[in-house]
PDB file of C-alpha atoms in Angstrom:
ATOM      1  CA  UNK A   1      21.630 -28.931  10.599  1.00 40.00           C
ATOM      2  CA  UNK A   2      19.942 -26.921  13.174  1.00 42.00           C
ATOM      3  CA  UNK A   3      16.622 -25.439  11.957  1.00 46.00           C
ATOM      4  CA  UNK A   4      16.231 -21.894  13.055  1.00 53.00           C
ATOM      5  CA  UNK A   5      13.651 -18.991  12.642  1.00 50.00           C
ATOM      6  CA  UNK A   6      15.871 -17.580  10.059  1.00 51.00           C
ATOM      7  CA  UNK A   7      16.340 -20.781   7.929  1.00 54.00           C
ATOM      8  CA  UNK A   8      12.460 -21.767   8.442  1.00 61.00           C
ATOM      9  CA  UNK A   9      10.865 -18.550   7.750  1.00 63.00           C
ATOM     10  CA  UNK A  10      12.894 -15.490   6.480  1.00 67.00           C
ATOM     11  CA  UNK A  11      15.093 -17.359   3.944  1.00 72.00           C
ATOM     12  CA  UNK A  12      12.215 -18.720   2.114  1.00 70.00           C
ATOM     13  CA  UNK A  13      10.494 -15.357   2.157  1.00 70.00           C
ATOM     14  CA  UNK A  14      13.526 -13.475   0.591  1.00 70.00           C
ATOM     15  CA  UNK A  15      14.042 -16.405  -2.003  1.00 72.00           C
ATOM     16  CA  UNK A  16      10.270 -15.910  -2.947  1.00 72.00           C
ATOM     17  CA  UNK A  17      10.686 -12.187  -3.121  1.00 71.00           C
ATOM     18  CA  UNK A  18      13.581 -12.360  -5.178  1.00 72.00           C
ATOM     19  CA  UNK A  19      11.994 -14.793  -7.643  1.00 69.00           C
ATOM     20  CA  UNK A  20       8.902 -12.520  -8.046  1.00 70.00           C
ATOM     21  CA  UNK A  21      10.938  -9.502  -8.856  1.00 65.00           C
ATOM     22  CA  UNK A  22      13.290 -11.386 -11.252  1.00 67.00           C
ATOM     23  CA  UNK A  23      10.212 -12.937 -12.998  1.00 65.00           C
ATOM     24  CA  UNK A  24       8.257  -9.791 -13.126  1.00 63.00           C
ATOM     25  CA  UNK A  25      11.007  -7.735 -15.017  1.00 61.00           C
ATOM     26  CA  UNK A  26      12.761 -10.596 -16.920  1.00 59.00           C
ATOM     27  CA  UNK A  27      13.268  -9.507 -20.583  1.00 52.00           C
ATOM     28  CA  UNK A  28      11.995  -6.058 -20.152  1.00 51.00           C
ATOM     29  CA  UNK A  29      13.839  -3.064 -21.426  1.00 46.00           C
ATOM     30  CA  UNK A  30      12.645  -0.455 -18.879  1.00 53.00           C
ATOM     31  CA  UNK A  31      12.510  -3.064 -15.841  1.00 56.00           C
ATOM     32  CA  UNK A  32      11.314  -1.723 -12.587  1.00 55.00           C
ATOM     33  CA  UNK A  33      10.165   1.595 -14.361  1.00 60.00           C
ATOM     34  CA  UNK A  34       7.281  -0.376 -16.103  1.00 62.00           C
ATOM     35  CA  UNK A  35       5.562  -0.509 -12.716  1.00 62.00           C
ATOM     36  CA  UNK A  36       5.719   3.263 -12.385  1.00 65.00           C
ATOM     37  CA  UNK A  37       3.836   3.892 -15.720  1.00 68.00           C
ATOM     38  CA  UNK A  38       0.167   3.490 -14.399  1.00 67.00           C
ATOM     39  CA  UNK A  39       0.571   5.791 -11.290  1.00 66.00           C
ATOM     40  CA  UNK A  40       2.531   8.256 -13.517  1.00 67.00           C
ATOM     41  CA  UNK A  41      -0.075   8.165 -16.107  1.00 69.00           C
ATOM     42  CA  UNK A  42      -2.826   8.623 -13.585  1.00 65.00           C
ATOM     43  CA  UNK A  43      -1.317  11.500 -11.762  1.00 65.00           C
ATOM     44  CA  UNK A  44      -0.568  13.230 -15.133  1.00 68.00           C
ATOM     45  CA  UNK A  45      -4.337  12.740 -16.153  1.00 69.00           C
ATOM     46  CA  UNK A  46      -5.338  14.229 -12.583  1.00 64.00           C
ATOM     47  CA  UNK A  47      -2.915  16.984 -13.046  1.00 66.00           C
ATOM     48  CA  UNK A  48      -4.286  18.001 -16.513  1.00 68.00           C
ATOM     49  CA  UNK A  49      -7.992  17.697 -15.322  1.00 64.00           C
ATOM     50  CA  UNK A  50      -7.536  19.902 -12.247  1.00 61.00           C
ATOM     51  CA  UNK A  51      -5.055  22.616 -13.830  1.00 58.00           C
ATOM     52  CA  UNK A  52      -6.886  22.890 -17.188  1.00 59.00           C
ATOM     53  CA  UNK A  53     -10.559  22.211 -16.197  1.00 57.00           C
ATOM     54  CA  UNK A  54     -10.850  23.284 -12.767  1.00 54.00           C
ATOM     55  CA  UNK A  55      -7.951  25.722 -12.875  1.00 55.00           C
ATOM     56  CA  UNK A  56      -6.449  25.117  -9.483  1.00 63.00           C
ATOM     57  CA  UNK A  57      -3.146  26.887  -9.242  1.00 68.00           C
ATOM     58  CA  UNK A  58      -1.264  24.729  -6.500  1.00 72.00           C
ATOM     59  CA  UNK A  59       2.462  25.034  -6.247  1.00 73.00           C
ATOM     60  CA  UNK A  60       4.288  21.549  -6.977  1.00 76.00           C
ATOM     61  CA  UNK A  61       0.612  20.015  -7.480  1.00 78.00           C
ATOM     62  CA  UNK A  62       2.124  17.072  -9.500  1.00 79.00           C
ATOM     63  CA  UNK A  63       4.438  16.084  -6.593  1.00 82.00           C
ATOM     64  CA  UNK A  64       1.367  15.863  -4.362  1.00 85.00           C
ATOM     65  CA  UNK A  65      -0.227  13.731  -6.818  1.00 83.00           C
ATOM     66  CA  UNK A  66       2.681  11.487  -7.524  1.00 84.00           C
ATOM     67  CA  UNK A  67       2.946  10.745  -3.782  1.00 88.00           C
ATOM     68  CA  UNK A  68      -0.652   9.767  -3.541  1.00 89.00           C
ATOM     69  CA  UNK A  69      -0.677   7.742  -6.696  1.00 86.00           C
ATOM     70  CA  UNK A  70       2.420   5.682  -5.734  1.00 88.00           C
ATOM     71  CA  UNK A  71       0.926   5.130  -2.245  1.00 93.00           C
ATOM     72  CA  UNK A  72      -2.381   4.023  -3.715  1.00 93.00           C
ATOM     73  CA  UNK A  73      -0.819   1.660  -6.246  1.00 90.00           C
ATOM     74  CA  UNK A  74       1.205   0.023  -3.340  1.00 94.00           C
ATOM     75  CA  UNK A  75      -2.215  -0.363  -1.292  1.00 95.00           C
ATOM     76  CA  UNK A  76      -4.124  -1.886  -4.138  1.00 93.00           C
ATOM     77  CA  UNK A  77      -1.615  -4.123  -5.626  1.00 91.00           C
ATOM     78  CA  UNK A  78      -0.816  -5.416  -2.042  1.00 94.00           C
ATOM     79  CA  UNK A  79      -4.348  -6.207  -1.441  1.00 95.00           C
ATOM     80  CA  UNK A  80      -5.166  -7.768  -4.798  1.00 92.00           C
ATOM     81  CA  UNK A  81      -1.833  -9.762  -4.845  1.00 89.00           C
ATOM     82  CA  UNK A  82      -2.678 -10.979  -1.218  1.00 88.00           C
ATOM     83  CA  UNK A  83      -6.110 -12.097  -2.097  1.00 88.00           C
ATOM     84  CA  UNK A  84      -4.857 -14.706  -4.801  1.00 85.00           C
ATOM     85  CA  UNK A  85      -1.299 -15.705  -3.316  1.00 84.00           C
ATOM     86  CA  UNK A  86      -2.413 -18.946  -1.916  1.00 82.00           C
ATOM     87  CA  UNK A  87      -4.332 -20.018  -5.050  1.00 78.00           C
ATOM     88  CA  UNK A  88      -1.411 -18.925  -7.296  1.00 76.00           C
ATOM     89  CA  UNK A  89       1.053 -20.882  -5.470  1.00 69.00           C
ATOM     90  CA  UNK A  90      -0.934 -23.938  -4.939  1.00 73.00           C
ATOM     91  CA  UNK A  91       1.517 -26.196  -6.912  1.00 69.00           C
ATOM     92  CA  UNK A  92       4.277 -24.912  -4.639  1.00 69.00           C
ATOM     93  CA  UNK A  93       2.318 -25.789  -1.400  1.00 69.00           C
ATOM     94  CA  UNK A  94       1.473 -29.209  -2.647  1.00 67.00           C
ATOM     95  CA  UNK A  95       4.995 -29.959  -3.721  1.00 64.00           C
ATOM     96  CA  UNK A  96       7.045 -28.816  -0.862  1.00 66.00           C
ATOM     97  CA  UNK A  97       6.252 -28.906   2.969  1.00 63.00           C
ATOM     98  CA  UNK A  98       6.548 -25.054   4.120  1.00 68.00           C
ATOM     99  CA  UNK A  99       4.907 -22.655   6.571  1.00 76.00           C
ATOM    100  CA  UNK A 100       1.988 -21.394   4.596  1.00 77.00           C
ATOM    101  CA  UNK A 101       2.254 -17.829   6.179  1.00 83.00           C
ATOM    102  CA  UNK A 102       5.534 -17.505   4.192  1.00 83.00           C
ATOM    103  CA  UNK A 103       3.575 -16.752   1.060  1.00 85.00           C
ATOM    104  CA  UNK A 104       1.393 -13.811   2.147  1.00 88.00           C
ATOM    105  CA  UNK A 105       4.295 -12.339   3.887  1.00 88.00           C
ATOM    106  CA  UNK A 106       6.532 -12.596   0.715  1.00 86.00           C
ATOM    107  CA  UNK A 107       3.715 -11.017  -1.364  1.00 88.00           C
ATOM    108  CA  UNK A 108       3.631  -8.006   1.079  1.00 92.00           C
ATOM    109  CA  UNK A 109       7.430  -7.756   1.192  1.00 90.00           C
ATOM    110  CA  UNK A 110       7.772  -7.802  -2.588  1.00 88.00           C
ATOM    111  CA  UNK A 111       5.121  -4.965  -2.985  1.00 90.00           C
ATOM    112  CA  UNK A 112       7.015  -3.007  -0.174  1.00 91.00           C
ATOM    113  CA  UNK A 113      10.275  -3.253  -2.323  1.00 87.00           C
ATOM    114  CA  UNK A 114       8.379  -1.828  -5.425  1.00 85.00           C
ATOM    115  CA  UNK A 115       6.962   1.048  -2.967  1.00 90.00           C
ATOM    116  CA  UNK A 116      10.303   1.733  -1.656  1.00 88.00           C
ATOM    117  CA  UNK A 117      11.804   2.014  -5.273  1.00 83.00           C
ATOM    118  CA  UNK A 118       9.018   4.345  -6.260  1.00 84.00           C
ATOM    119  CA  UNK A 119       9.582   6.481  -3.103  1.00 88.00           C
ATOM    120  CA  UNK A 120      13.339   6.807  -4.360  1.00 84.00           C
ATOM    121  CA  UNK A 121      11.956   8.174  -7.725  1.00 82.00           C
ATOM    122  CA  UNK A 122       9.674  10.551  -5.870  1.00 85.00           C
ATOM    123  CA  UNK A 123      12.543  11.808  -3.828  1.00 86.00           C
ATOM    124  CA  UNK A 124      14.666  12.425  -7.028  1.00 82.00           C
ATOM    125  CA  UNK A 125      11.460  14.238  -8.519  1.00 82.00           C
ATOM    126  CA  UNK A 126      11.260  16.544  -5.398  1.00 84.00           C
ATOM    127  CA  UNK A 127      14.854  17.510  -5.741  1.00 84.00           C
ATOM    128  CA  UNK A 128      14.216  18.426  -9.395  1.00 79.00           C
ATOM    129  CA  UNK A 129      11.384  20.534  -8.126  1.00 79.00           C
ATOM    130  CA  UNK A 130      13.721  22.124  -5.430  1.00 83.00           C
ATOM    131  CA  UNK A 131      11.349  20.799  -2.539  1.00 81.00           C
ATOM    132  CA  UNK A 132      13.650  21.276   0.553  1.00 82.00           C
ATOM    133  CA  UNK A 133      14.371  18.280   2.771  1.00 80.00           C
ATOM    134  CA  UNK A 134      12.355  18.485   5.879  1.00 82.00           C
ATOM    135  CA  UNK A 135      12.858  17.224   9.374  1.00 85.00           C
ATOM    136  CA  UNK A 136       9.415  15.409   9.393  1.00 86.00           C
ATOM    137  CA  UNK A 137      11.149  12.972   6.935  1.00 87.00           C
ATOM    138  CA  UNK A 138      12.493  11.135  10.037  1.00 90.00           C
ATOM    139  CA  UNK A 139       8.874  10.034  10.569  1.00 92.00           C
ATOM    140  CA  UNK A 140       8.918   8.096   7.210  1.00 93.00           C
ATOM    141  CA  UNK A 141       9.917   4.683   8.734  1.00 94.00           C
ATOM    142  CA  UNK A 142       7.110   4.762  11.403  1.00 96.00           C
ATOM    143  CA  UNK A 143       4.472   5.689   8.865  1.00 96.00           C
ATOM    144  CA  UNK A 144       5.762   2.956   6.357  1.00 96.00           C
ATOM    145  CA  UNK A 145       5.797   0.433   9.299  1.00 96.00           C
ATOM    146  CA  UNK A 146       2.351   1.174  10.134  1.00 97.00           C
ATOM    147  CA  UNK A 147       0.871   1.032   6.634  1.00 97.00           C
ATOM    148  CA  UNK A 148       2.762  -2.330   5.994  1.00 96.00           C
ATOM    149  CA  UNK A 149       1.523  -3.800   9.240  1.00 96.00           C
ATOM    150  CA  UNK A 150      -2.020  -3.062   8.344  1.00 97.00           C
ATOM    151  CA  UNK A 151      -1.771  -4.440   4.867  1.00 97.00           C
ATOM    152  CA  UNK A 152      -0.114  -7.544   6.172  1.00 95.00           C
ATOM    153  CA  UNK A 153      -2.664  -8.081   8.648  1.00 95.00           C
ATOM    154  CA  UNK A 154      -5.521  -7.785   5.913  1.00 95.00           C
ATOM    155  CA  UNK A 155      -3.466 -10.077   3.340  1.00 94.00           C
ATOM    156  CA  UNK A 156      -2.976 -12.789   6.029  1.00 93.00           C
ATOM    157  CA  UNK A 157      -6.735 -12.927   6.498  1.00 92.00           C
ATOM    158  CA  UNK A 158      -7.718 -12.473   2.833  1.00 91.00           C
ATOM    159  CA  UNK A 159      -5.249 -14.923   1.558  1.00 88.00           C
ATOM    160  CA  UNK A 160      -6.586 -17.563   3.869  1.00 87.00           C
ATOM    161  CA  UNK A 161     -10.288 -16.650   3.440  1.00 86.00           C
ATOM    162  CA  UNK A 162     -10.050 -16.585  -0.379  1.00 86.00           C
ATOM    163  CA  UNK A 163      -9.113 -20.140  -0.516  1.00 83.00           C
ATOM    164  CA  UNK A 164     -12.617 -20.950   0.755  1.00 82.00           C
ATOM    165  CA  UNK A 165     -14.483 -18.041  -0.851  1.00 83.00           C
ATOM    166  CA  UNK A 166     -13.097 -17.135  -4.411  1.00 79.00           C
ATOM    167  CA  UNK A 167     -15.478 -14.283  -4.597  1.00 83.00           C
ATOM    168  CA  UNK A 168     -13.313 -12.356  -2.222  1.00 86.00           C
ATOM    169  CA  UNK A 169     -10.997 -11.163  -4.935  1.00 84.00           C
ATOM    170  CA  UNK A 170     -13.739 -10.210  -7.246  1.00 86.00           C
ATOM    171  CA  UNK A 171     -15.521  -8.231  -4.668  1.00 88.00           C
ATOM    172  CA  UNK A 172     -12.287  -6.534  -3.636  1.00 89.00           C
ATOM    173  CA  UNK A 173     -11.437  -5.599  -7.243  1.00 83.00           C
ATOM    174  CA  UNK A 174     -14.845  -4.548  -8.479  1.00 82.00           C
ATOM    175  CA  UNK A 175     -16.262  -2.955  -5.338  1.00 89.00           C
ATOM    176  CA  UNK A 176     -14.222  -2.594  -2.049  1.00 91.00           C
ATOM    177  CA  UNK A 177     -11.097  -0.907  -3.744  1.00 93.00           C
ATOM    178  CA  UNK A 178     -13.150   1.241  -5.838  1.00 91.00           C
ATOM    179  CA  UNK A 179     -15.139   2.496  -2.891  1.00 92.00           C
ATOM    180  CA  UNK A 180     -11.855   2.785  -0.838  1.00 94.00           C
ATOM    181  CA  UNK A 181     -10.316   4.983  -3.546  1.00 92.00           C
ATOM    182  CA  UNK A 182     -12.952   7.646  -2.986  1.00 91.00           C
ATOM    183  CA  UNK A 183     -12.649   7.114   0.578  1.00 93.00           C
ATOM    184  CA  UNK A 184      -9.045   8.278   0.764  1.00 93.00           C
ATOM    185  CA  UNK A 185      -7.265  11.617  -0.188  1.00 92.00           C
ATOM    186  CA  UNK A 186      -5.814  10.110  -3.403  1.00 88.00           C
ATOM    187  CA  UNK A 187      -6.711  12.728  -6.048  1.00 81.00           C
ATOM    188  CA  UNK A 188      -7.990  15.245  -3.376  1.00 85.00           C
ATOM    189  CA  UNK A 189      -6.850  16.288  -0.200  1.00 87.00           C
ATOM    190  CA  UNK A 190      -8.070  15.953   3.422  1.00 88.00           C
ATOM    191  CA  UNK A 191      -8.391  19.690   3.875  1.00 86.00           C
ATOM    192  CA  UNK A 192     -11.265  19.484   1.291  1.00 86.00           C
ATOM    193  CA  UNK A 193     -13.484  17.367   3.828  1.00 88.00           C
ATOM    194  CA  UNK A 194     -16.152  19.229   5.507  1.00 88.00           C
ATOM    195  CA  UNK A 195     -15.084  19.872   9.099  1.00 88.00           C
ATOM    196  CA  UNK A 196     -18.201  18.114  10.290  1.00 92.00           C
ATOM    197  CA  UNK A 197     -17.186  14.772   8.763  1.00 92.00           C
ATOM    198  CA  UNK A 198     -13.422  15.089   9.384  1.00 92.00           C
ATOM    199  CA  UNK A 199     -13.144  13.081  12.459  1.00 92.00           C
ATOM    200  CA  UNK A 200     -15.284  10.364  11.175  1.00 93.00           C
ATOM    201  CA  UNK A 201     -13.344  10.452   7.836  1.00 94.00           C
ATOM    202  CA  UNK A 202      -9.981  10.130   9.528  1.00 94.00           C
ATOM    203  CA  UNK A 203     -11.136   6.852  11.290  1.00 94.00           C
ATOM    204  CA  UNK A 204     -10.080   5.390   7.838  1.00 95.00           C
ATOM    205  CA  UNK A 205      -6.522   4.351   8.568  1.00 96.00           C
ATOM    206  CA  UNK A 206      -5.537   4.235   4.860  1.00 97.00           C
ATOM    207  CA  UNK A 207      -6.775   7.961   4.581  1.00 96.00           C
ATOM    208  CA  UNK A 208      -4.719   8.711   7.749  1.00 96.00           C
ATOM    209  CA  UNK A 209      -1.632   7.094   6.165  1.00 97.00           C
ATOM    210  CA  UNK A 210      -1.948   8.883   2.855  1.00 96.00           C
ATOM    211  CA  UNK A 211      -2.383  12.250   4.590  1.00 95.00           C
ATOM    212  CA  UNK A 212       0.514  11.859   6.905  1.00 95.00           C
ATOM    213  CA  UNK A 213       2.831  10.812   4.166  1.00 94.00           C
ATOM    214  CA  UNK A 214       1.787  13.796   2.137  1.00 92.00           C
ATOM    215  CA  UNK A 215       2.462  16.072   4.942  1.00 92.00           C
ATOM    216  CA  UNK A 216       5.874  14.658   6.179  1.00 92.00           C
ATOM    217  CA  UNK A 217       7.185  14.541   2.563  1.00 90.00           C
ATOM    218  CA  UNK A 218       5.931  17.694   0.986  1.00 88.00           C
ATOM    219  CA  UNK A 219       5.377  21.377   2.206  1.00 85.00           C
ATOM    220  CA  UNK A 220       1.967  22.256   3.555  1.00 84.00           C
ATOM    221  CA  UNK A 221      -0.634  22.414   0.793  1.00 80.00           C
ATOM    222  CA  UNK A 222      -2.070  25.876  -0.322  1.00 75.00           C
ATOM    223  CA  UNK A 223      -5.523  25.425  -1.453  1.00 74.00           C
ATOM    224  CA  UNK A 224      -6.913  28.099  -4.054  1.00 68.00           C
ATOM    225  CA  UNK A 225      -9.776  29.028  -1.779  1.00 69.00           C
ATOM    226  CA  UNK A 226      -7.597  29.881   1.118  1.00 71.00           C
ATOM    227  CA  UNK A 227      -8.219  27.361   3.616  1.00 74.00           C
ATOM    228  CA  UNK A 228      -5.281  26.695   5.817  1.00 79.00           C
ATOM    229  CA  UNK A 229      -3.371  23.448   5.621  1.00 81.00           C
ATOM    230  CA  UNK A 230      -3.991  20.802   8.252  1.00 84.00           C
ATOM    231  CA  UNK A 231      -1.185  20.135  10.805  1.00 87.00           C
ATOM    232  CA  UNK A 232      -0.120  16.509  11.291  1.00 88.00           C
ATOM    233  CA  UNK A 233      -2.841  15.054  13.314  1.00 90.00           C
ATOM    234  CA  UNK A 234      -1.089  13.083  16.092  1.00 93.00           C
ATOM    235  CA  UNK A 235      -4.361  11.573  17.502  1.00 94.00           C
ATOM    236  CA  UNK A 236      -5.611  10.080  14.467  1.00 95.00           C
ATOM    237  CA  UNK A 237      -2.291   9.052  13.238  1.00 96.00           C
ATOM    238  CA  UNK A 238      -1.898   7.178  16.851  1.00 96.00           C
ATOM    239  CA  UNK A 239      -5.398   5.692  16.285  1.00 96.00           C
ATOM    240  CA  UNK A 240      -4.238   4.462  12.809  1.00 96.00           C
ATOM    241  CA  UNK A 241      -1.055   2.889  14.362  1.00 96.00           C
ATOM    242  CA  UNK A 242      -3.252   1.162  16.984  1.00 96.00           C
ATOM    243  CA  UNK A 243      -5.528  -0.034  14.378  1.00 96.00           C
ATOM    244  CA  UNK A 244      -2.626  -1.489  12.283  1.00 97.00           C
ATOM    245  CA  UNK A 245      -1.291  -3.458  15.321  1.00 96.00           C
ATOM    246  CA  UNK A 246      -4.994  -4.917  15.878  1.00 97.00           C
ATOM    247  CA  UNK A 247      -5.393  -5.736  12.092  1.00 96.00           C
ATOM    248  CA  UNK A 248      -1.831  -7.622  12.235  1.00 96.00           C
ATOM    249  CA  UNK A 249      -2.795  -9.468  15.262  1.00 95.00           C
ATOM    250  CA  UNK A 250      -6.269 -10.341  14.130  1.00 95.00           C
ATOM    251  CA  UNK A 251      -5.214 -11.377  10.499  1.00 94.00           C
ATOM    252  CA  UNK A 252      -2.354 -13.547  12.046  1.00 92.00           C
ATOM    253  CA  UNK A 253      -4.854 -15.341  14.313  1.00 92.00           C
ATOM    254  CA  UNK A 254      -7.321 -15.931  11.271  1.00 89.00           C
ATOM    255  CA  UNK A 255      -4.601 -17.434   9.294  1.00 88.00           C
ATOM    256  CA  UNK A 256      -3.338 -19.593  12.109  1.00 86.00           C
ATOM    257  CA  UNK A 257      -6.807 -20.486  12.893  1.00 86.00           C
ATOM    258  CA  UNK A 258      -7.749 -21.830   9.367  1.00 81.00           C
ATOM    259  CA  UNK A 259      -4.470 -22.674   7.746  1.00 76.00           C
ATOM    260  CA  UNK A 260      -4.936 -26.383   8.679  1.00 73.00           C
ATOM    261  CA  UNK A 261      -7.917 -26.607   6.380  1.00 72.00           C
ATOM    262  CA  UNK A 262      -6.121 -25.110   3.424  1.00 68.00           C
ATOM    263  CA  UNK A 263      -4.629 -28.411   2.304  1.00 62.00           C
ATOM    264  CA  UNK A 264      -8.212 -29.886   1.908  1.00 60.00           C
ATOM    265  CA  UNK A 265      -9.279 -26.953  -0.287  1.00 57.00           C
ATOM    266  CA  UNK A 266      -6.302 -26.115  -2.316  1.00 55.00           C
TER     267      UNK A 266
END
């Protein structure tokens, strides 16, 4: 039988993705909807705090929070799963000869499927709120492609390096992701960033993707203090796409550079 790129790479990826999805929701009553509980509960808590304590009156504020919470959960879960994917599948790597980059790719694809399903739930919620369909929704595939490319590049590098340095996952979970959470417009808006810090702030590609997703899916934000909403920042969006391409190439190079050492360390 002729070995093709499809049989050698993509078919094992889809097998692993389907296995992960099936195992995760096996014998659960709510299935996929269990994965929505953490971001929905988090968004509900933010909504109560902002509306009851800070008394912000922002139309459809819950939709903005859900959009950010779903996206942040995708970023966080993808990076954490990617850190440990090689160690988690160590028996599989030792038992079967396979392309090792299949594992981090499958991890990112699996989390991307969860995110797409969460976006479907968000779209339904937007229709419940009677948020109109916008022409900017056509940009969604480009934004998602850039975000997935950025995460895949990071996961390729982290999955390989974590084999040599187990501390990486703990540093990511206890420090890096918590710092990144406050450096991204998850529970606040980019419009709230002081003008003198805005350009430096938007050099964070995750902040750009979170902002652009909110801008294309939802109407312009109306802040209580009267500050005007930000238009879609094409310059920083282009920079973020370029950074994603660079991160993907660098992550792939790091993985290919050190993958031959994995067998000795696993």
